[in-house]
Tab-separated table of C-alpha atoms in Angstrom:
chain	number	residue	atom	x	y	z
A	272	MET	CA	22.527	11.433	-15.600
A	273	LEU	CA	21.763	10.160	-12.207
A	274	GLN	CA	24.608	11.395	-9.640
A	275	LEU	CA	25.532	9.266	-6.109
A	276	SER	CA	26.346	11.276	-3.433
A	277	PRO	CA	29.328	10.140	-1.120
A	278	GLU	CA	26.874	8.530	1.156
A	279	THR	CA	25.451	6.661	-1.727
A	280	ILE	CA	28.861	5.515	-2.905
A	281	ALA	CA	30.252	4.371	0.704
A	282	PRO	CA	27.778	1.317	1.359
A	283	LEU	CA	28.210	0.591	-2.333
A	284	ARG	CA	32.043	0.462	-1.951
A	285	THR	CA	31.638	-1.695	1.329
A	286	ALA	CA	29.545	-4.245	-0.566
A	287	ALA	CA	32.085	-4.363	-3.492
A	288	ILE	CA	34.875	-5.319	-0.946
A	289	ALA	CA	32.804	-7.697	0.817
A	290	LEU	CA	31.821	-9.477	-2.444
A	291	ALA	CA	35.223	-9.472	-3.744
A	292	LEU	CA	36.211	-11.170	-0.200
A	293	VAL	CA	33.848	-13.856	-0.867
A	294	VAL	CA	34.542	-14.336	-4.604
A	295	SER	CA	38.248	-14.687	-3.930
A	296	ALA	CA	38.162	-16.781	-0.649
A	297	PRO	CA	39.756	-20.314	-1.326
A	298	VAL	CA	37.359	-23.325	-1.483
A	299	SER	CA	38.345	-26.171	0.303
A	300	ALA	CA	38.436	-29.209	-1.415
A	301	GLN	CA	35.632	-31.749	-1.297
A	302	PRO	CA	36.011	-35.355	-1.187
A	303	ALA	CA	35.251	-37.379	-4.019
A	304	GLY	CA	31.451	-38.867	-4.253
A	305	PRO	CA	28.069	-37.554	-3.800
A	306	GLN	CA	28.699	-35.735	-0.271
A	307	THR	CA	26.666	-33.127	0.232
A	308	PRO	CA	28.693	-29.757	1.695
A	309	PRO	CA	27.621	-28.811	5.378
A	310	LEU	CA	27.308	-25.252	4.393
A	311	ASP	CA	24.952	-23.539	1.711
A	312	LEU	CA	25.831	-20.015	0.963
A	313	ARG	CA	24.137	-17.408	-1.086
A	314	LEU	CA	24.102	-13.935	-1.907
A	315	ASP	CA	21.516	-11.577	-3.390
A	316	TRP	CA	22.082	-7.975	-4.258
A	317	THR	CA	19.048	-6.090	-5.314
A	318	GLN	CA	19.226	-2.451	-6.437
A	319	PHE	CA	16.669	0.068	-7.045
A	320	VAL	CA	16.426	3.358	-8.901
A	321	SER	CA	12.734	4.639	-8.441
A	322	SER	CA	10.961	8.269	-8.796
A	323	ALA	CA	7.583	9.753	-7.737
A	324	VAL	CA	6.612	11.068	-11.402
A	325	ALA	CA	3.128	12.469	-10.458
A	326	GLY	CA	1.764	13.166	-7.156
A	327	SER	CA	3.302	15.637	-4.619
A	328	GLY	CA	6.526	16.531	-3.135
A	329	ASP	CA	10.004	15.259	-4.459
A	330	PHE	CA	10.221	13.773	-7.951
A	331	ALA	CA	13.997	13.310	-8.082
A	332	PRO	CA	15.289	9.758	-8.869
A	333	ARG	CA	16.494	7.727	-5.689
A	334	TYR	CA	18.973	5.152	-5.532
A	335	GLY	CA	19.031	2.565	-2.697
A	336	GLY	CA	19.613	-1.377	-2.453
A	337	ARG	CA	19.945	-4.141	-0.100
A	338	ALA	CA	22.179	-7.191	0.418
A	339	ASP	CA	21.033	-10.336	1.723
A	340	VAL	CA	23.155	-13.477	2.694
A	341	TYR	CA	21.546	-16.702	3.168
A	342	ALA	CA	23.589	-19.385	5.047
A	343	ASP	CA	22.273	-23.146	5.543
A	344	ILE	CA	24.097	-25.477	7.922
A	345	ASP	CA	23.168	-29.160	7.201
A	346	GLY	CA	23.101	-30.623	11.208
A	347	GLU	CA	24.313	-34.132	10.170
A	348	GLY	CA	27.111	-32.616	8.205
A	349	ILE	CA	28.510	-30.940	11.058
A	350	GLY	CA	28.563	-34.000	13.253
A	351	LEU	CA	24.720	-33.384	14.721
A	352	TRP	CA	21.708	-35.199	13.684
A	353	ASN	CA	19.849	-36.139	10.562
A	354	GLY	CA	16.896	-33.611	9.413
A	355	LEU	CA	18.661	-30.619	11.086
A	356	THR	CA	19.203	-27.415	9.439
A	357	ILE	CA	20.543	-24.085	11.035
A	358	LYS	CA	19.429	-21.315	9.033
A	359	ALA	CA	20.873	-17.532	9.010
A	360	GLN	CA	19.894	-14.451	6.956
A	361	GLY	CA	21.847	-11.339	7.163
A	362	GLU	CA	20.190	-8.176	5.466
A	363	PHE	CA	21.615	-4.828	4.845
A	364	VAL	CA	19.898	-2.079	3.539
A	365	TYR	CA	21.244	1.239	2.212
A	366	GLY	CA	20.455	4.399	0.163
A	367	ARG	CA	17.214	6.004	-0.410
A	368	SER	CA	13.691	4.598	-1.507
A	369	VAL	CA	10.264	6.442	-2.567
A	370	ASN	CA	8.213	4.989	0.620
A	371	ARG	CA	7.664	8.516	1.919
A	372	VAL	CA	7.580	10.687	-1.265
A	373	GLY	CA	5.310	11.316	-4.163
A	374	SER	CA	2.096	11.422	-1.702
A	375	ARG	CA	1.431	10.569	1.860
A	376	VAL	CA	0.359	6.694	1.963
A	377	LEU	CA	0.186	4.385	4.700
A	378	LEU	CA	1.637	1.371	3.094
A	379	PRO	CA	5.328	0.986	1.567
A	380	VAL	CA	5.878	1.523	-1.972
A	381	ASN	CA	9.038	-0.549	-2.125
A	382	THR	CA	8.875	-3.495	0.460
A	383	ALA	CA	12.205	-4.603	-0.031
A	384	LEU	CA	13.762	-0.948	1.002
A	385	ASN	CA	11.288	-0.551	3.930
A	386	PHE	CA	13.018	-3.664	6.324
A	387	PRO	CA	14.835	-3.453	8.497
A	388	SER	CA	14.474	0.458	8.215
A	389	ASN	CA	13.737	3.126	5.449
A	390	ASP	CA	16.102	5.628	3.931
A	391	SER	CA	19.226	4.835	6.189
A	392	GLU	CA	21.916	2.062	6.457
A	393	ASP	CA	20.758	-0.612	8.916
A	394	PHE	CA	21.551	-4.527	9.199
A	395	ASP	CA	19.439	-7.132	10.769
A	396	LEU	CA	20.079	-10.925	11.546
A	397	SER	CA	17.701	-13.748	11.688
A	398	VAL	CA	18.615	-17.219	12.955
A	399	ASN	CA	16.385	-20.399	13.299
A	400	ILE	CA	16.540	-23.950	13.042
A	401	VAL	CA	14.232	-26.185	10.781
A	402	GLN	CA	13.937	-29.877	12.166
A	403	ARG	CA	12.391	-32.259	9.707
A	404	ILE	CA	10.947	-35.446	11.030
A	405	GLY	CA	9.495	-37.451	8.102
A	406	ARG	CA	7.138	-34.931	6.291
A	407	VAL	CA	6.722	-32.777	9.201
A	408	ARG	CA	8.740	-29.584	9.047
A	409	ILE	CA	9.351	-27.417	12.575
A	410	GLN	CA	11.072	-24.095	12.385
A	411	ALA	CA	12.059	-22.000	15.520
A	412	GLY	CA	13.645	-19.089	16.350
A	413	LYS	CA	13.866	-15.692	14.755
A	414	ILE	CA	12.144	-15.845	11.647
A	415	ASN	CA	11.510	-13.380	8.720
A	416	MET	CA	7.975	-13.534	7.746
A	417	LEU	CA	8.192	-11.424	4.684
A	418	ASP	CA	11.111	-13.756	3.216
A	419	GLN	CA	8.735	-16.829	3.789
A	420	SER	CA	6.225	-15.095	1.262
A	421	THR	CA	8.842	-15.570	-1.490
A	422	ALA	CA	7.429	-19.289	-1.469
A	423	ILE	CA	3.910	-18.266	-2.366
A	424	PRO	CA	2.810	-19.527	-5.913
A	425	ILE	CA	2.519	-17.025	-8.860
A	426	VAL	CA	2.663	-13.836	-6.319
A	427	GLY	CA	5.329	-14.594	-4.076
A	428	GLY	CA	8.622	-12.728	-4.374
A	429	GLY	CA	8.999	-10.534	-1.017
A	430	GLY	CA	9.403	-7.406	-2.985
A	431	LYS	CA	12.873	-8.568	-4.329
A	432	GLU	CA	10.909	-10.464	-7.338
A	433	GLY	CA	7.527	-9.585	-8.676
A	434	PHE	CA	5.326	-6.900	-7.267
A	435	GLN	CA	7.255	-4.434	-5.207
A	436	HIS	CA	4.177	-2.982	-3.152
A	437	ILE	CA	3.642	-4.609	0.134
A	438	GLY	CA	-0.386	-4.581	-0.688
A	439	ILE	CA	0.355	-7.089	-3.038
A	440	ALA	CA	3.762	-8.756	-2.236
A	441	SER	CA	2.947	-9.139	1.373
A	442	PRO	CA	-0.474	-8.062	2.399
A	443	PRO	CA	-0.283	-6.743	6.004
A	444	ALA	CA	-2.635	-8.501	8.871
A	445	LEU	CA	-1.217	-6.077	11.204
A	446	ILE	CA	-0.642	-8.847	13.933
A	447	ALA	CA	2.271	-10.901	12.361
A	448	SER	CA	5.249	-8.525	12.306
A	449	PRO	CA	7.942	-8.472	9.758
A	450	LYS	CA	10.099	-10.586	12.198
A	451	ILE	CA	8.920	-12.944	14.922
A	452	LEU	CA	10.491	-14.797	17.589
A	453	GLY	CA	8.493	-17.958	17.876
A	454	ALA	CA	7.834	-21.374	16.096
A	455	LEU	CA	6.355	-23.002	13.143
A	456	VAL	CA	5.200	-26.201	12.306
A	457	SER	CA	3.969	-27.644	8.851
A	458	VAL	CA	2.318	-31.106	8.630
A	459	PRO	CA	1.037	-32.827	5.266
A	460	VAL	CA	-2.077	-34.680	5.663
A	461	GLY	CA	-2.634	-36.404	2.503
A	462	LYS	CA	-2.252	-33.536	-0.205
A	463	VAL	CA	-3.463	-30.772	2.245
A	464	VAL	CA	-0.877	-28.833	4.417
A	465	LEU	CA	-1.565	-27.785	7.913
A	466	THR	CA	0.766	-25.234	9.438
A	467	GLY	CA	0.408	-23.710	12.524
A	468	GLY	CA	2.567	-20.954	14.513
A	469	VAL	CA	2.973	-19.309	17.820
A	470	TRP	CA	5.144	-16.195	18.718
A	471	ALA	CA	5.941	-13.175	20.859
A	472	PRO	CA	3.742	-10.341	19.496
A	473	ASP	CA	6.492	-7.877	19.312
A	474	ASP	CA	8.369	-6.690	16.323
A	475	TRP	CA	11.715	-8.400	16.189
A	476	THR	CA	13.287	-6.113	13.803
A	477	LYS	CA	16.971	-5.596	14.794
A	478	GLN	CA	16.083	-7.021	18.278
A	479	PHE	CA	18.430	-10.195	19.175
A	480	GLY	CA	17.651	-10.830	23.176
A	481	PRO	CA	14.504	-12.701	24.425
A	482	GLY	CA	13.933	-10.079	26.984
A	483	ARG	CA	10.534	-9.284	26.244
A	484	PHE	CA	9.508	-12.874	25.204
A	485	PHE	CA	5.736	-13.382	25.626
A	486	SER	CA	5.973	-10.492	28.167
A	487	ASP	CA	2.818	-8.771	26.349
A	488	GLY	CA	0.728	-11.721	25.213
A	489	VAL	CA	0.803	-14.145	22.337
A	490	ASP	CA	0.236	-14.232	18.647
A	491	GLY	CA	-0.491	-17.383	16.634
A	492	MET	CA	-1.620	-18.281	13.546
A	493	ALA	CA	-3.440	-21.639	11.882
A	494	VAL	CA	-3.479	-22.341	7.812
A	495	VAL	CA	-4.896	-24.665	5.650
A	496	LEU	CA	-3.364	-25.087	2.136
A	497	ILE	CA	-5.637	-26.977	-0.152
A	498	PRO	CA	-4.206	-27.589	-3.777
A	499	ALA	CA	-6.809	-27.898	-6.453
A	500	LYS	CA	-6.655	-28.623	-10.189
A	501	ILE	CA	-8.709	-26.875	-13.173
A	502	GLY	CA	-8.126	-28.431	-16.681
A	503	GLY	CA	-5.046	-30.218	-15.227
A	504	LYS	CA	-3.479	-26.910	-14.229
A	505	GLN	CA	-2.276	-26.423	-10.374
A	506	GLY	CA	-4.160	-24.335	-8.273
A	507	PHE	CA	-4.068	-23.576	-4.414
A	508	HIS	CA	-6.539	-22.447	-1.835
A	509	ASN	CA	-5.338	-21.321	1.490
A	510	PHE	CA	-7.629	-20.592	4.612
A	511	SER	CA	-5.671	-18.656	7.342
A	512	VAL	CA	-6.606	-17.367	10.670
A	513	PHE	CA	-3.987	-15.015	13.094
A	514	VAL	CA	-4.752	-14.239	16.344
A	515	THR	CA	-3.636	-12.276	19.023
A	516	SER	CA	-3.933	-11.936	22.820
A	517	ARG	CA	-1.898	-8.401	23.396
A	518	GLN	CA	-3.291	-6.225	25.491
A	519	ARG	CA	-2.523	-3.225	24.077
A	520	ARG	CA	-1.209	-1.551	20.717
A	521	SER	CA	-0.529	2.156	20.175
A	522	ALA	CA	-1.206	3.625	16.773
A	523	ASP	CA	2.672	3.737	15.928
A	524	ASP	CA	2.940	-0.071	16.451
A	525	PHE	CA	2.748	-1.606	13.270
A	526	PRO	CA	5.936	-1.317	10.994
A	527	ASP	CA	3.841	-2.486	7.854
A	528	ILE	CA	2.324	0.963	7.719
A	529	THR	CA	3.371	4.257	8.310
A	530	LEU	CA	0.767	6.522	10.589
A	531	PRO	CA	2.075	10.481	10.739
A	532	PRO	CA	2.945	11.744	13.984
A	533	ILE	CA	-0.349	13.444	14.797
A	534	LEU	CA	-1.902	10.066	15.263
A	535	ASP	CA	0.877	8.440	17.439
A	536	ASN	CA	-1.409	9.078	20.740
A	537	VAL	CA	-4.567	7.947	19.307
A	538	PRO	CA	-5.793	5.139	21.711
A	539	VAL	CA	-6.630	1.715	20.594
A	540	PRO	CA	-8.803	-1.072	22.071
A	541	LYS	CA	-7.064	-3.174	25.053
A	542	ARG	CA	-8.284	-6.364	24.021
A	543	GLY	CA	-7.302	-9.361	21.558
A	544	GLY	CA	-8.441	-9.763	18.088
A	545	ALA	CA	-8.142	-11.758	14.965
A	546	TYR	CA	-7.700	-11.669	10.998
A	547	PHE	CA	-9.392	-14.384	8.666
A	548	LYS	CA	-8.087	-14.725	5.246
A	549	TYR	CA	-9.125	-16.847	2.108
A	550	GLY	CA	-6.350	-16.946	-0.959
A	551	VAL	CA	-6.127	-18.474	-3.863
A	552	GLN	CA	-3.744	-19.009	-6.773
A	553	GLN	CA	-4.601	-20.770	-10.102
A	554	TYR	CA	-2.420	-21.377	-13.064
A	555	LEU	CA	-3.900	-20.870	-16.773
A	556	TRP	CA	-0.847	-22.134	-18.235
A	557	GLN	CA	1.913	-24.191	-17.390
A	558	ASP	CA	4.784	-25.508	-19.374
A	559	PRO	CA	4.743	-29.279	-20.023
A	560	ALA	CA	8.472	-29.309	-19.699
A	561	ASP	CA	8.765	-27.411	-16.674
A	562	ARG	CA	5.647	-27.180	-14.430
A	563	LYS	CA	7.307	-24.150	-12.323
A	564	ARG	CA	6.904	-22.203	-15.434
A	565	GLY	CA	3.419	-21.082	-15.359
A	566	PHE	CA	1.227	-17.912	-15.743
A	567	GLY	CA	-1.709	-17.772	-13.666
A	568	LEU	CA	-4.338	-15.596	-11.277
A	569	PHE	CA	-4.377	-14.869	-7.620
A	570	GLY	CA	-6.155	-13.084	-5.056
A	571	HIS	CA	-7.161	-12.803	-1.444
A	572	VAL	CA	-9.906	-11.327	0.745
A	573	GLY	CA	-9.160	-11.104	4.455
A	574	VAL	CA	-11.324	-9.431	7.379
A	575	SER	CA	-10.080	-8.022	10.714
A	576	GLN	CA	-11.934	-8.289	14.087
A	577	GLY	CA	-10.995	-6.740	17.341
A	578	THR	CA	-7.250	-5.240	17.713
A	579	PRO	CA	-5.921	-3.694	15.833
A	580	GLU	CA	-8.843	-1.359	15.247
A	581	ILE	CA	-7.227	0.095	12.267
A	582	LEU	CA	-7.886	-2.514	9.519
A	583	SER	CA	-11.244	-3.543	8.534
A	584	TRP	CA	-10.790	-5.887	5.291
A	585	SER	CA	-8.002	-5.990	2.631
A	586	MET	CA	-8.049	-7.725	-0.881
A	587	THR	CA	-5.619	-8.339	-3.718
A	588	ALA	CA	-6.573	-9.169	-7.185
A	589	GLY	CA	-4.291	-9.833	-10.449
A	590	ALA	CA	-2.472	-12.107	-12.820
A	591	ALA	CA	1.447	-12.935	-12.796
A	592	GLY	CA	3.906	-15.621	-13.682
A	593	SER	CA	6.000	-16.725	-16.746
A	594	VAL	CA	5.903	-15.183	-19.924
A	595	PRO	CA	4.818	-17.863	-22.310
A	596	PHE	CA	7.465	-17.517	-24.874
A	597	ALA	CA	10.096	-20.227	-25.564
A	598	SER	CA	12.673	-17.244	-26.437
A	599	ARG	CA	12.395	-15.658	-23.024
A	600	PRO	CA	11.765	-18.797	-20.640
A	601	SER	CA	13.132	-17.179	-17.437
A	602	ASP	CA	10.985	-13.756	-18.134
A	603	THR	CA	7.911	-12.911	-15.629
A	604	VAL	CA	5.268	-10.387	-16.071
A	605	GLY	CA	2.324	-9.319	-13.666
A	606	LEU	CA	-0.523	-6.886	-13.186
A	607	GLY	CA	-2.002	-6.483	-9.777
A	608	TYR	CA	-4.665	-4.866	-7.592
A	609	PHE	CA	-4.668	-4.279	-4.009
A	610	ARG	CA	-7.145	-2.529	-1.207
A	611	LEU	CA	-6.682	-1.886	2.305
A	612	ALA	CA	-10.013	-0.697	3.734
A	613	LEU	CA	-9.515	1.123	7.325
A	614	ASN	CA	-11.963	0.566	10.202
A	615	ASN	CA	-14.962	3.232	10.344
A	616	LYS	CA	-14.465	3.668	14.041
A	617	PHE	CA	-11.100	4.322	13.329
A	618	ILE	CA	-11.814	6.816	10.674
A	619	ARG	CA	-14.307	8.564	12.853
A	620	THR	CA	-11.999	8.673	15.895
A	621	VAL	CA	-9.361	10.428	13.928
A	622	GLU	CA	-11.274	12.543	11.463
A	623	PRO	CA	-10.783	15.719	13.547
A	624	LEU	CA	-7.107	15.422	13.233
A	625	LEU	CA	-6.941	14.109	10.019
A	626	PRO	CA	-9.504	12.672	7.137
A	627	LEU	CA	-8.924	9.185	6.129
A	628	LYS	CA	-10.244	6.656	3.659
A	629	ASP	CA	-9.381	3.361	1.969
A	630	GLU	CA	-5.929	3.237	0.657
A	631	GLN	CA	-5.986	1.291	-3.199
A	632	GLY	CA	-3.394	1.002	-5.961
A	633	VAL	CA	-2.551	-0.990	-9.123
A	634	GLU	CA	1.336	-2.348	-10.102
A	635	PHE	CA	2.773	-3.511	-13.239
A	636	TYR	CA	6.069	-5.217	-13.661
A	637	TYR	CA	8.246	-7.022	-16.010
A	638	THR	CA	11.339	-8.858	-15.317
A	639	ALA	CA	13.766	-9.922	-17.923
A	640	GLN	CA	16.554	-12.491	-17.283
A	641	LEU	CA	19.777	-10.708	-18.550
A	642	ILE	CA	22.299	-13.531	-17.849
A	643	PRO	CA	21.647	-16.454	-15.425
A	644	ALA	CA	22.570	-14.208	-12.569
A	645	ILE	CA	20.934	-10.792	-13.072
A	646	ARG	CA	17.341	-10.317	-13.504
A	647	LEU	CA	16.262	-6.437	-14.397
A	648	THR	CA	12.724	-5.359	-13.610
A	649	GLY	CA	10.658	-2.343	-14.731
A	650	ASN	CA	8.008	-1.145	-12.202
A	651	ILE	CA	4.871	1.037	-12.725
A	652	GLN	CA	2.802	1.952	-9.688
A	653	VAL	CA	-0.631	3.917	-9.450
A	654	VAL	CA	-1.448	4.581	-5.558
A	655	ASP	CA	-5.032	6.127	-4.319
A	656	SER	CA	-3.582	7.296	-0.855
A	657	ALA	CA	-5.710	6.735	2.208
A	658	PHE	CA	-4.972	10.459	3.164
A	659	ALA	CA	-8.231	12.363	1.902
A	660	ASN	CA	-6.455	15.261	0.971
A	661	ALA	CA	-3.288	13.532	-0.930
A	662	PRO	CA	-3.125	13.579	-4.664
A	663	THR	CA	-3.230	10.160	-6.237
A	664	ALA	CA	0.555	9.144	-6.747
A	665	LEU	CA	2.463	7.446	-9.611
A	666	TYR	CA	5.732	5.682	-9.325
A	667	ALA	CA	8.065	4.026	-11.662
A	668	GLY	CA	11.695	2.499	-11.530
A	669	ILE	CA	13.851	-0.396	-12.289
A	670	ARG	CA	15.355	-2.957	-9.855
A	671	ALA	CA	18.453	-5.150	-10.762
A	672	LYS	CA	19.032	-8.422	-8.687
A	673	THR	CA	22.210	-10.189	-8.535
A	674	SER	CA	22.333	-13.776	-7.226
A	675	PHE	CA	25.605	-15.349	-6.258
């Protein structure tokens, strides 16, 4: 039987009290008619019990969780103007994860428990505005880029749904940090969607003031999303370019990966760089009664040039989506592979200190909808570490997501 320590029980008690206050709070009466309330409030509580079952180190089960509160305020509803939405996301993590056990690995095994910090209680807040002008969407402020990835067809989920390993759930380009301070603009041109973005290059996790805004250069991206159909089934092709003008990045400046302290002082190039990516999602089956239900293939290939000279290229491939059984309409399943190929120059530079190689792995998950508000996921991962002397690790766990 899993024993919970007082340190683990404390945040659970806090979350339960907060939830009770939300549930028991009086709801103000709304006037009759189709008027939309100006505030849309949502809460997700995601819990994990995981263990490294092969490899090295600590194999004890670990419990952790996160609570995400989303608040969308309609600008027109509070007396401002049409098309404006004020968005806020508060996130609280607690407990322990398997991101640093089982074997030394570069990439987080559990994306959801790695941010805003790993193996500790922590809180972060992202606030931004969205302005719609016709079909154009403008978003500006502090933006959670990991949460943005939940909208990606077939493979999206950000670690709270679908795949948990960041190499599949949100493959890092090592340019865009998990939290950015900047702006994104999406413009539909016919069936094609063009998206551009610009932001300060620093990681804005747990940062709330604009003191370093663009003081160290600028990052940006351009994405072209092209819908396509094969046999009447929806598919999407996207071409992305991430660029940075940042003049200096140290080896410990990447929150998406975990480099050992021995590499903290390894120099990196003092120049800009870019990351080029092609991604594809293609449904093989879609429910004729509900086109959002479907199962298909996904994958990407990305190539890095210049800063940071850690990543050479990356890729994913797999299949995921809804279970095509009428008796389980809300269940999902997925099998995915990832590879993070390190830059040969970086490998040669650190070889006297630490031998490295490419990191790769496979993940399988199945999610069952228990009741409308609760989803239970079983997850298995096999990870071949980038550290040449580290054994291959096997992870297993369950995830329970409750939505209010």
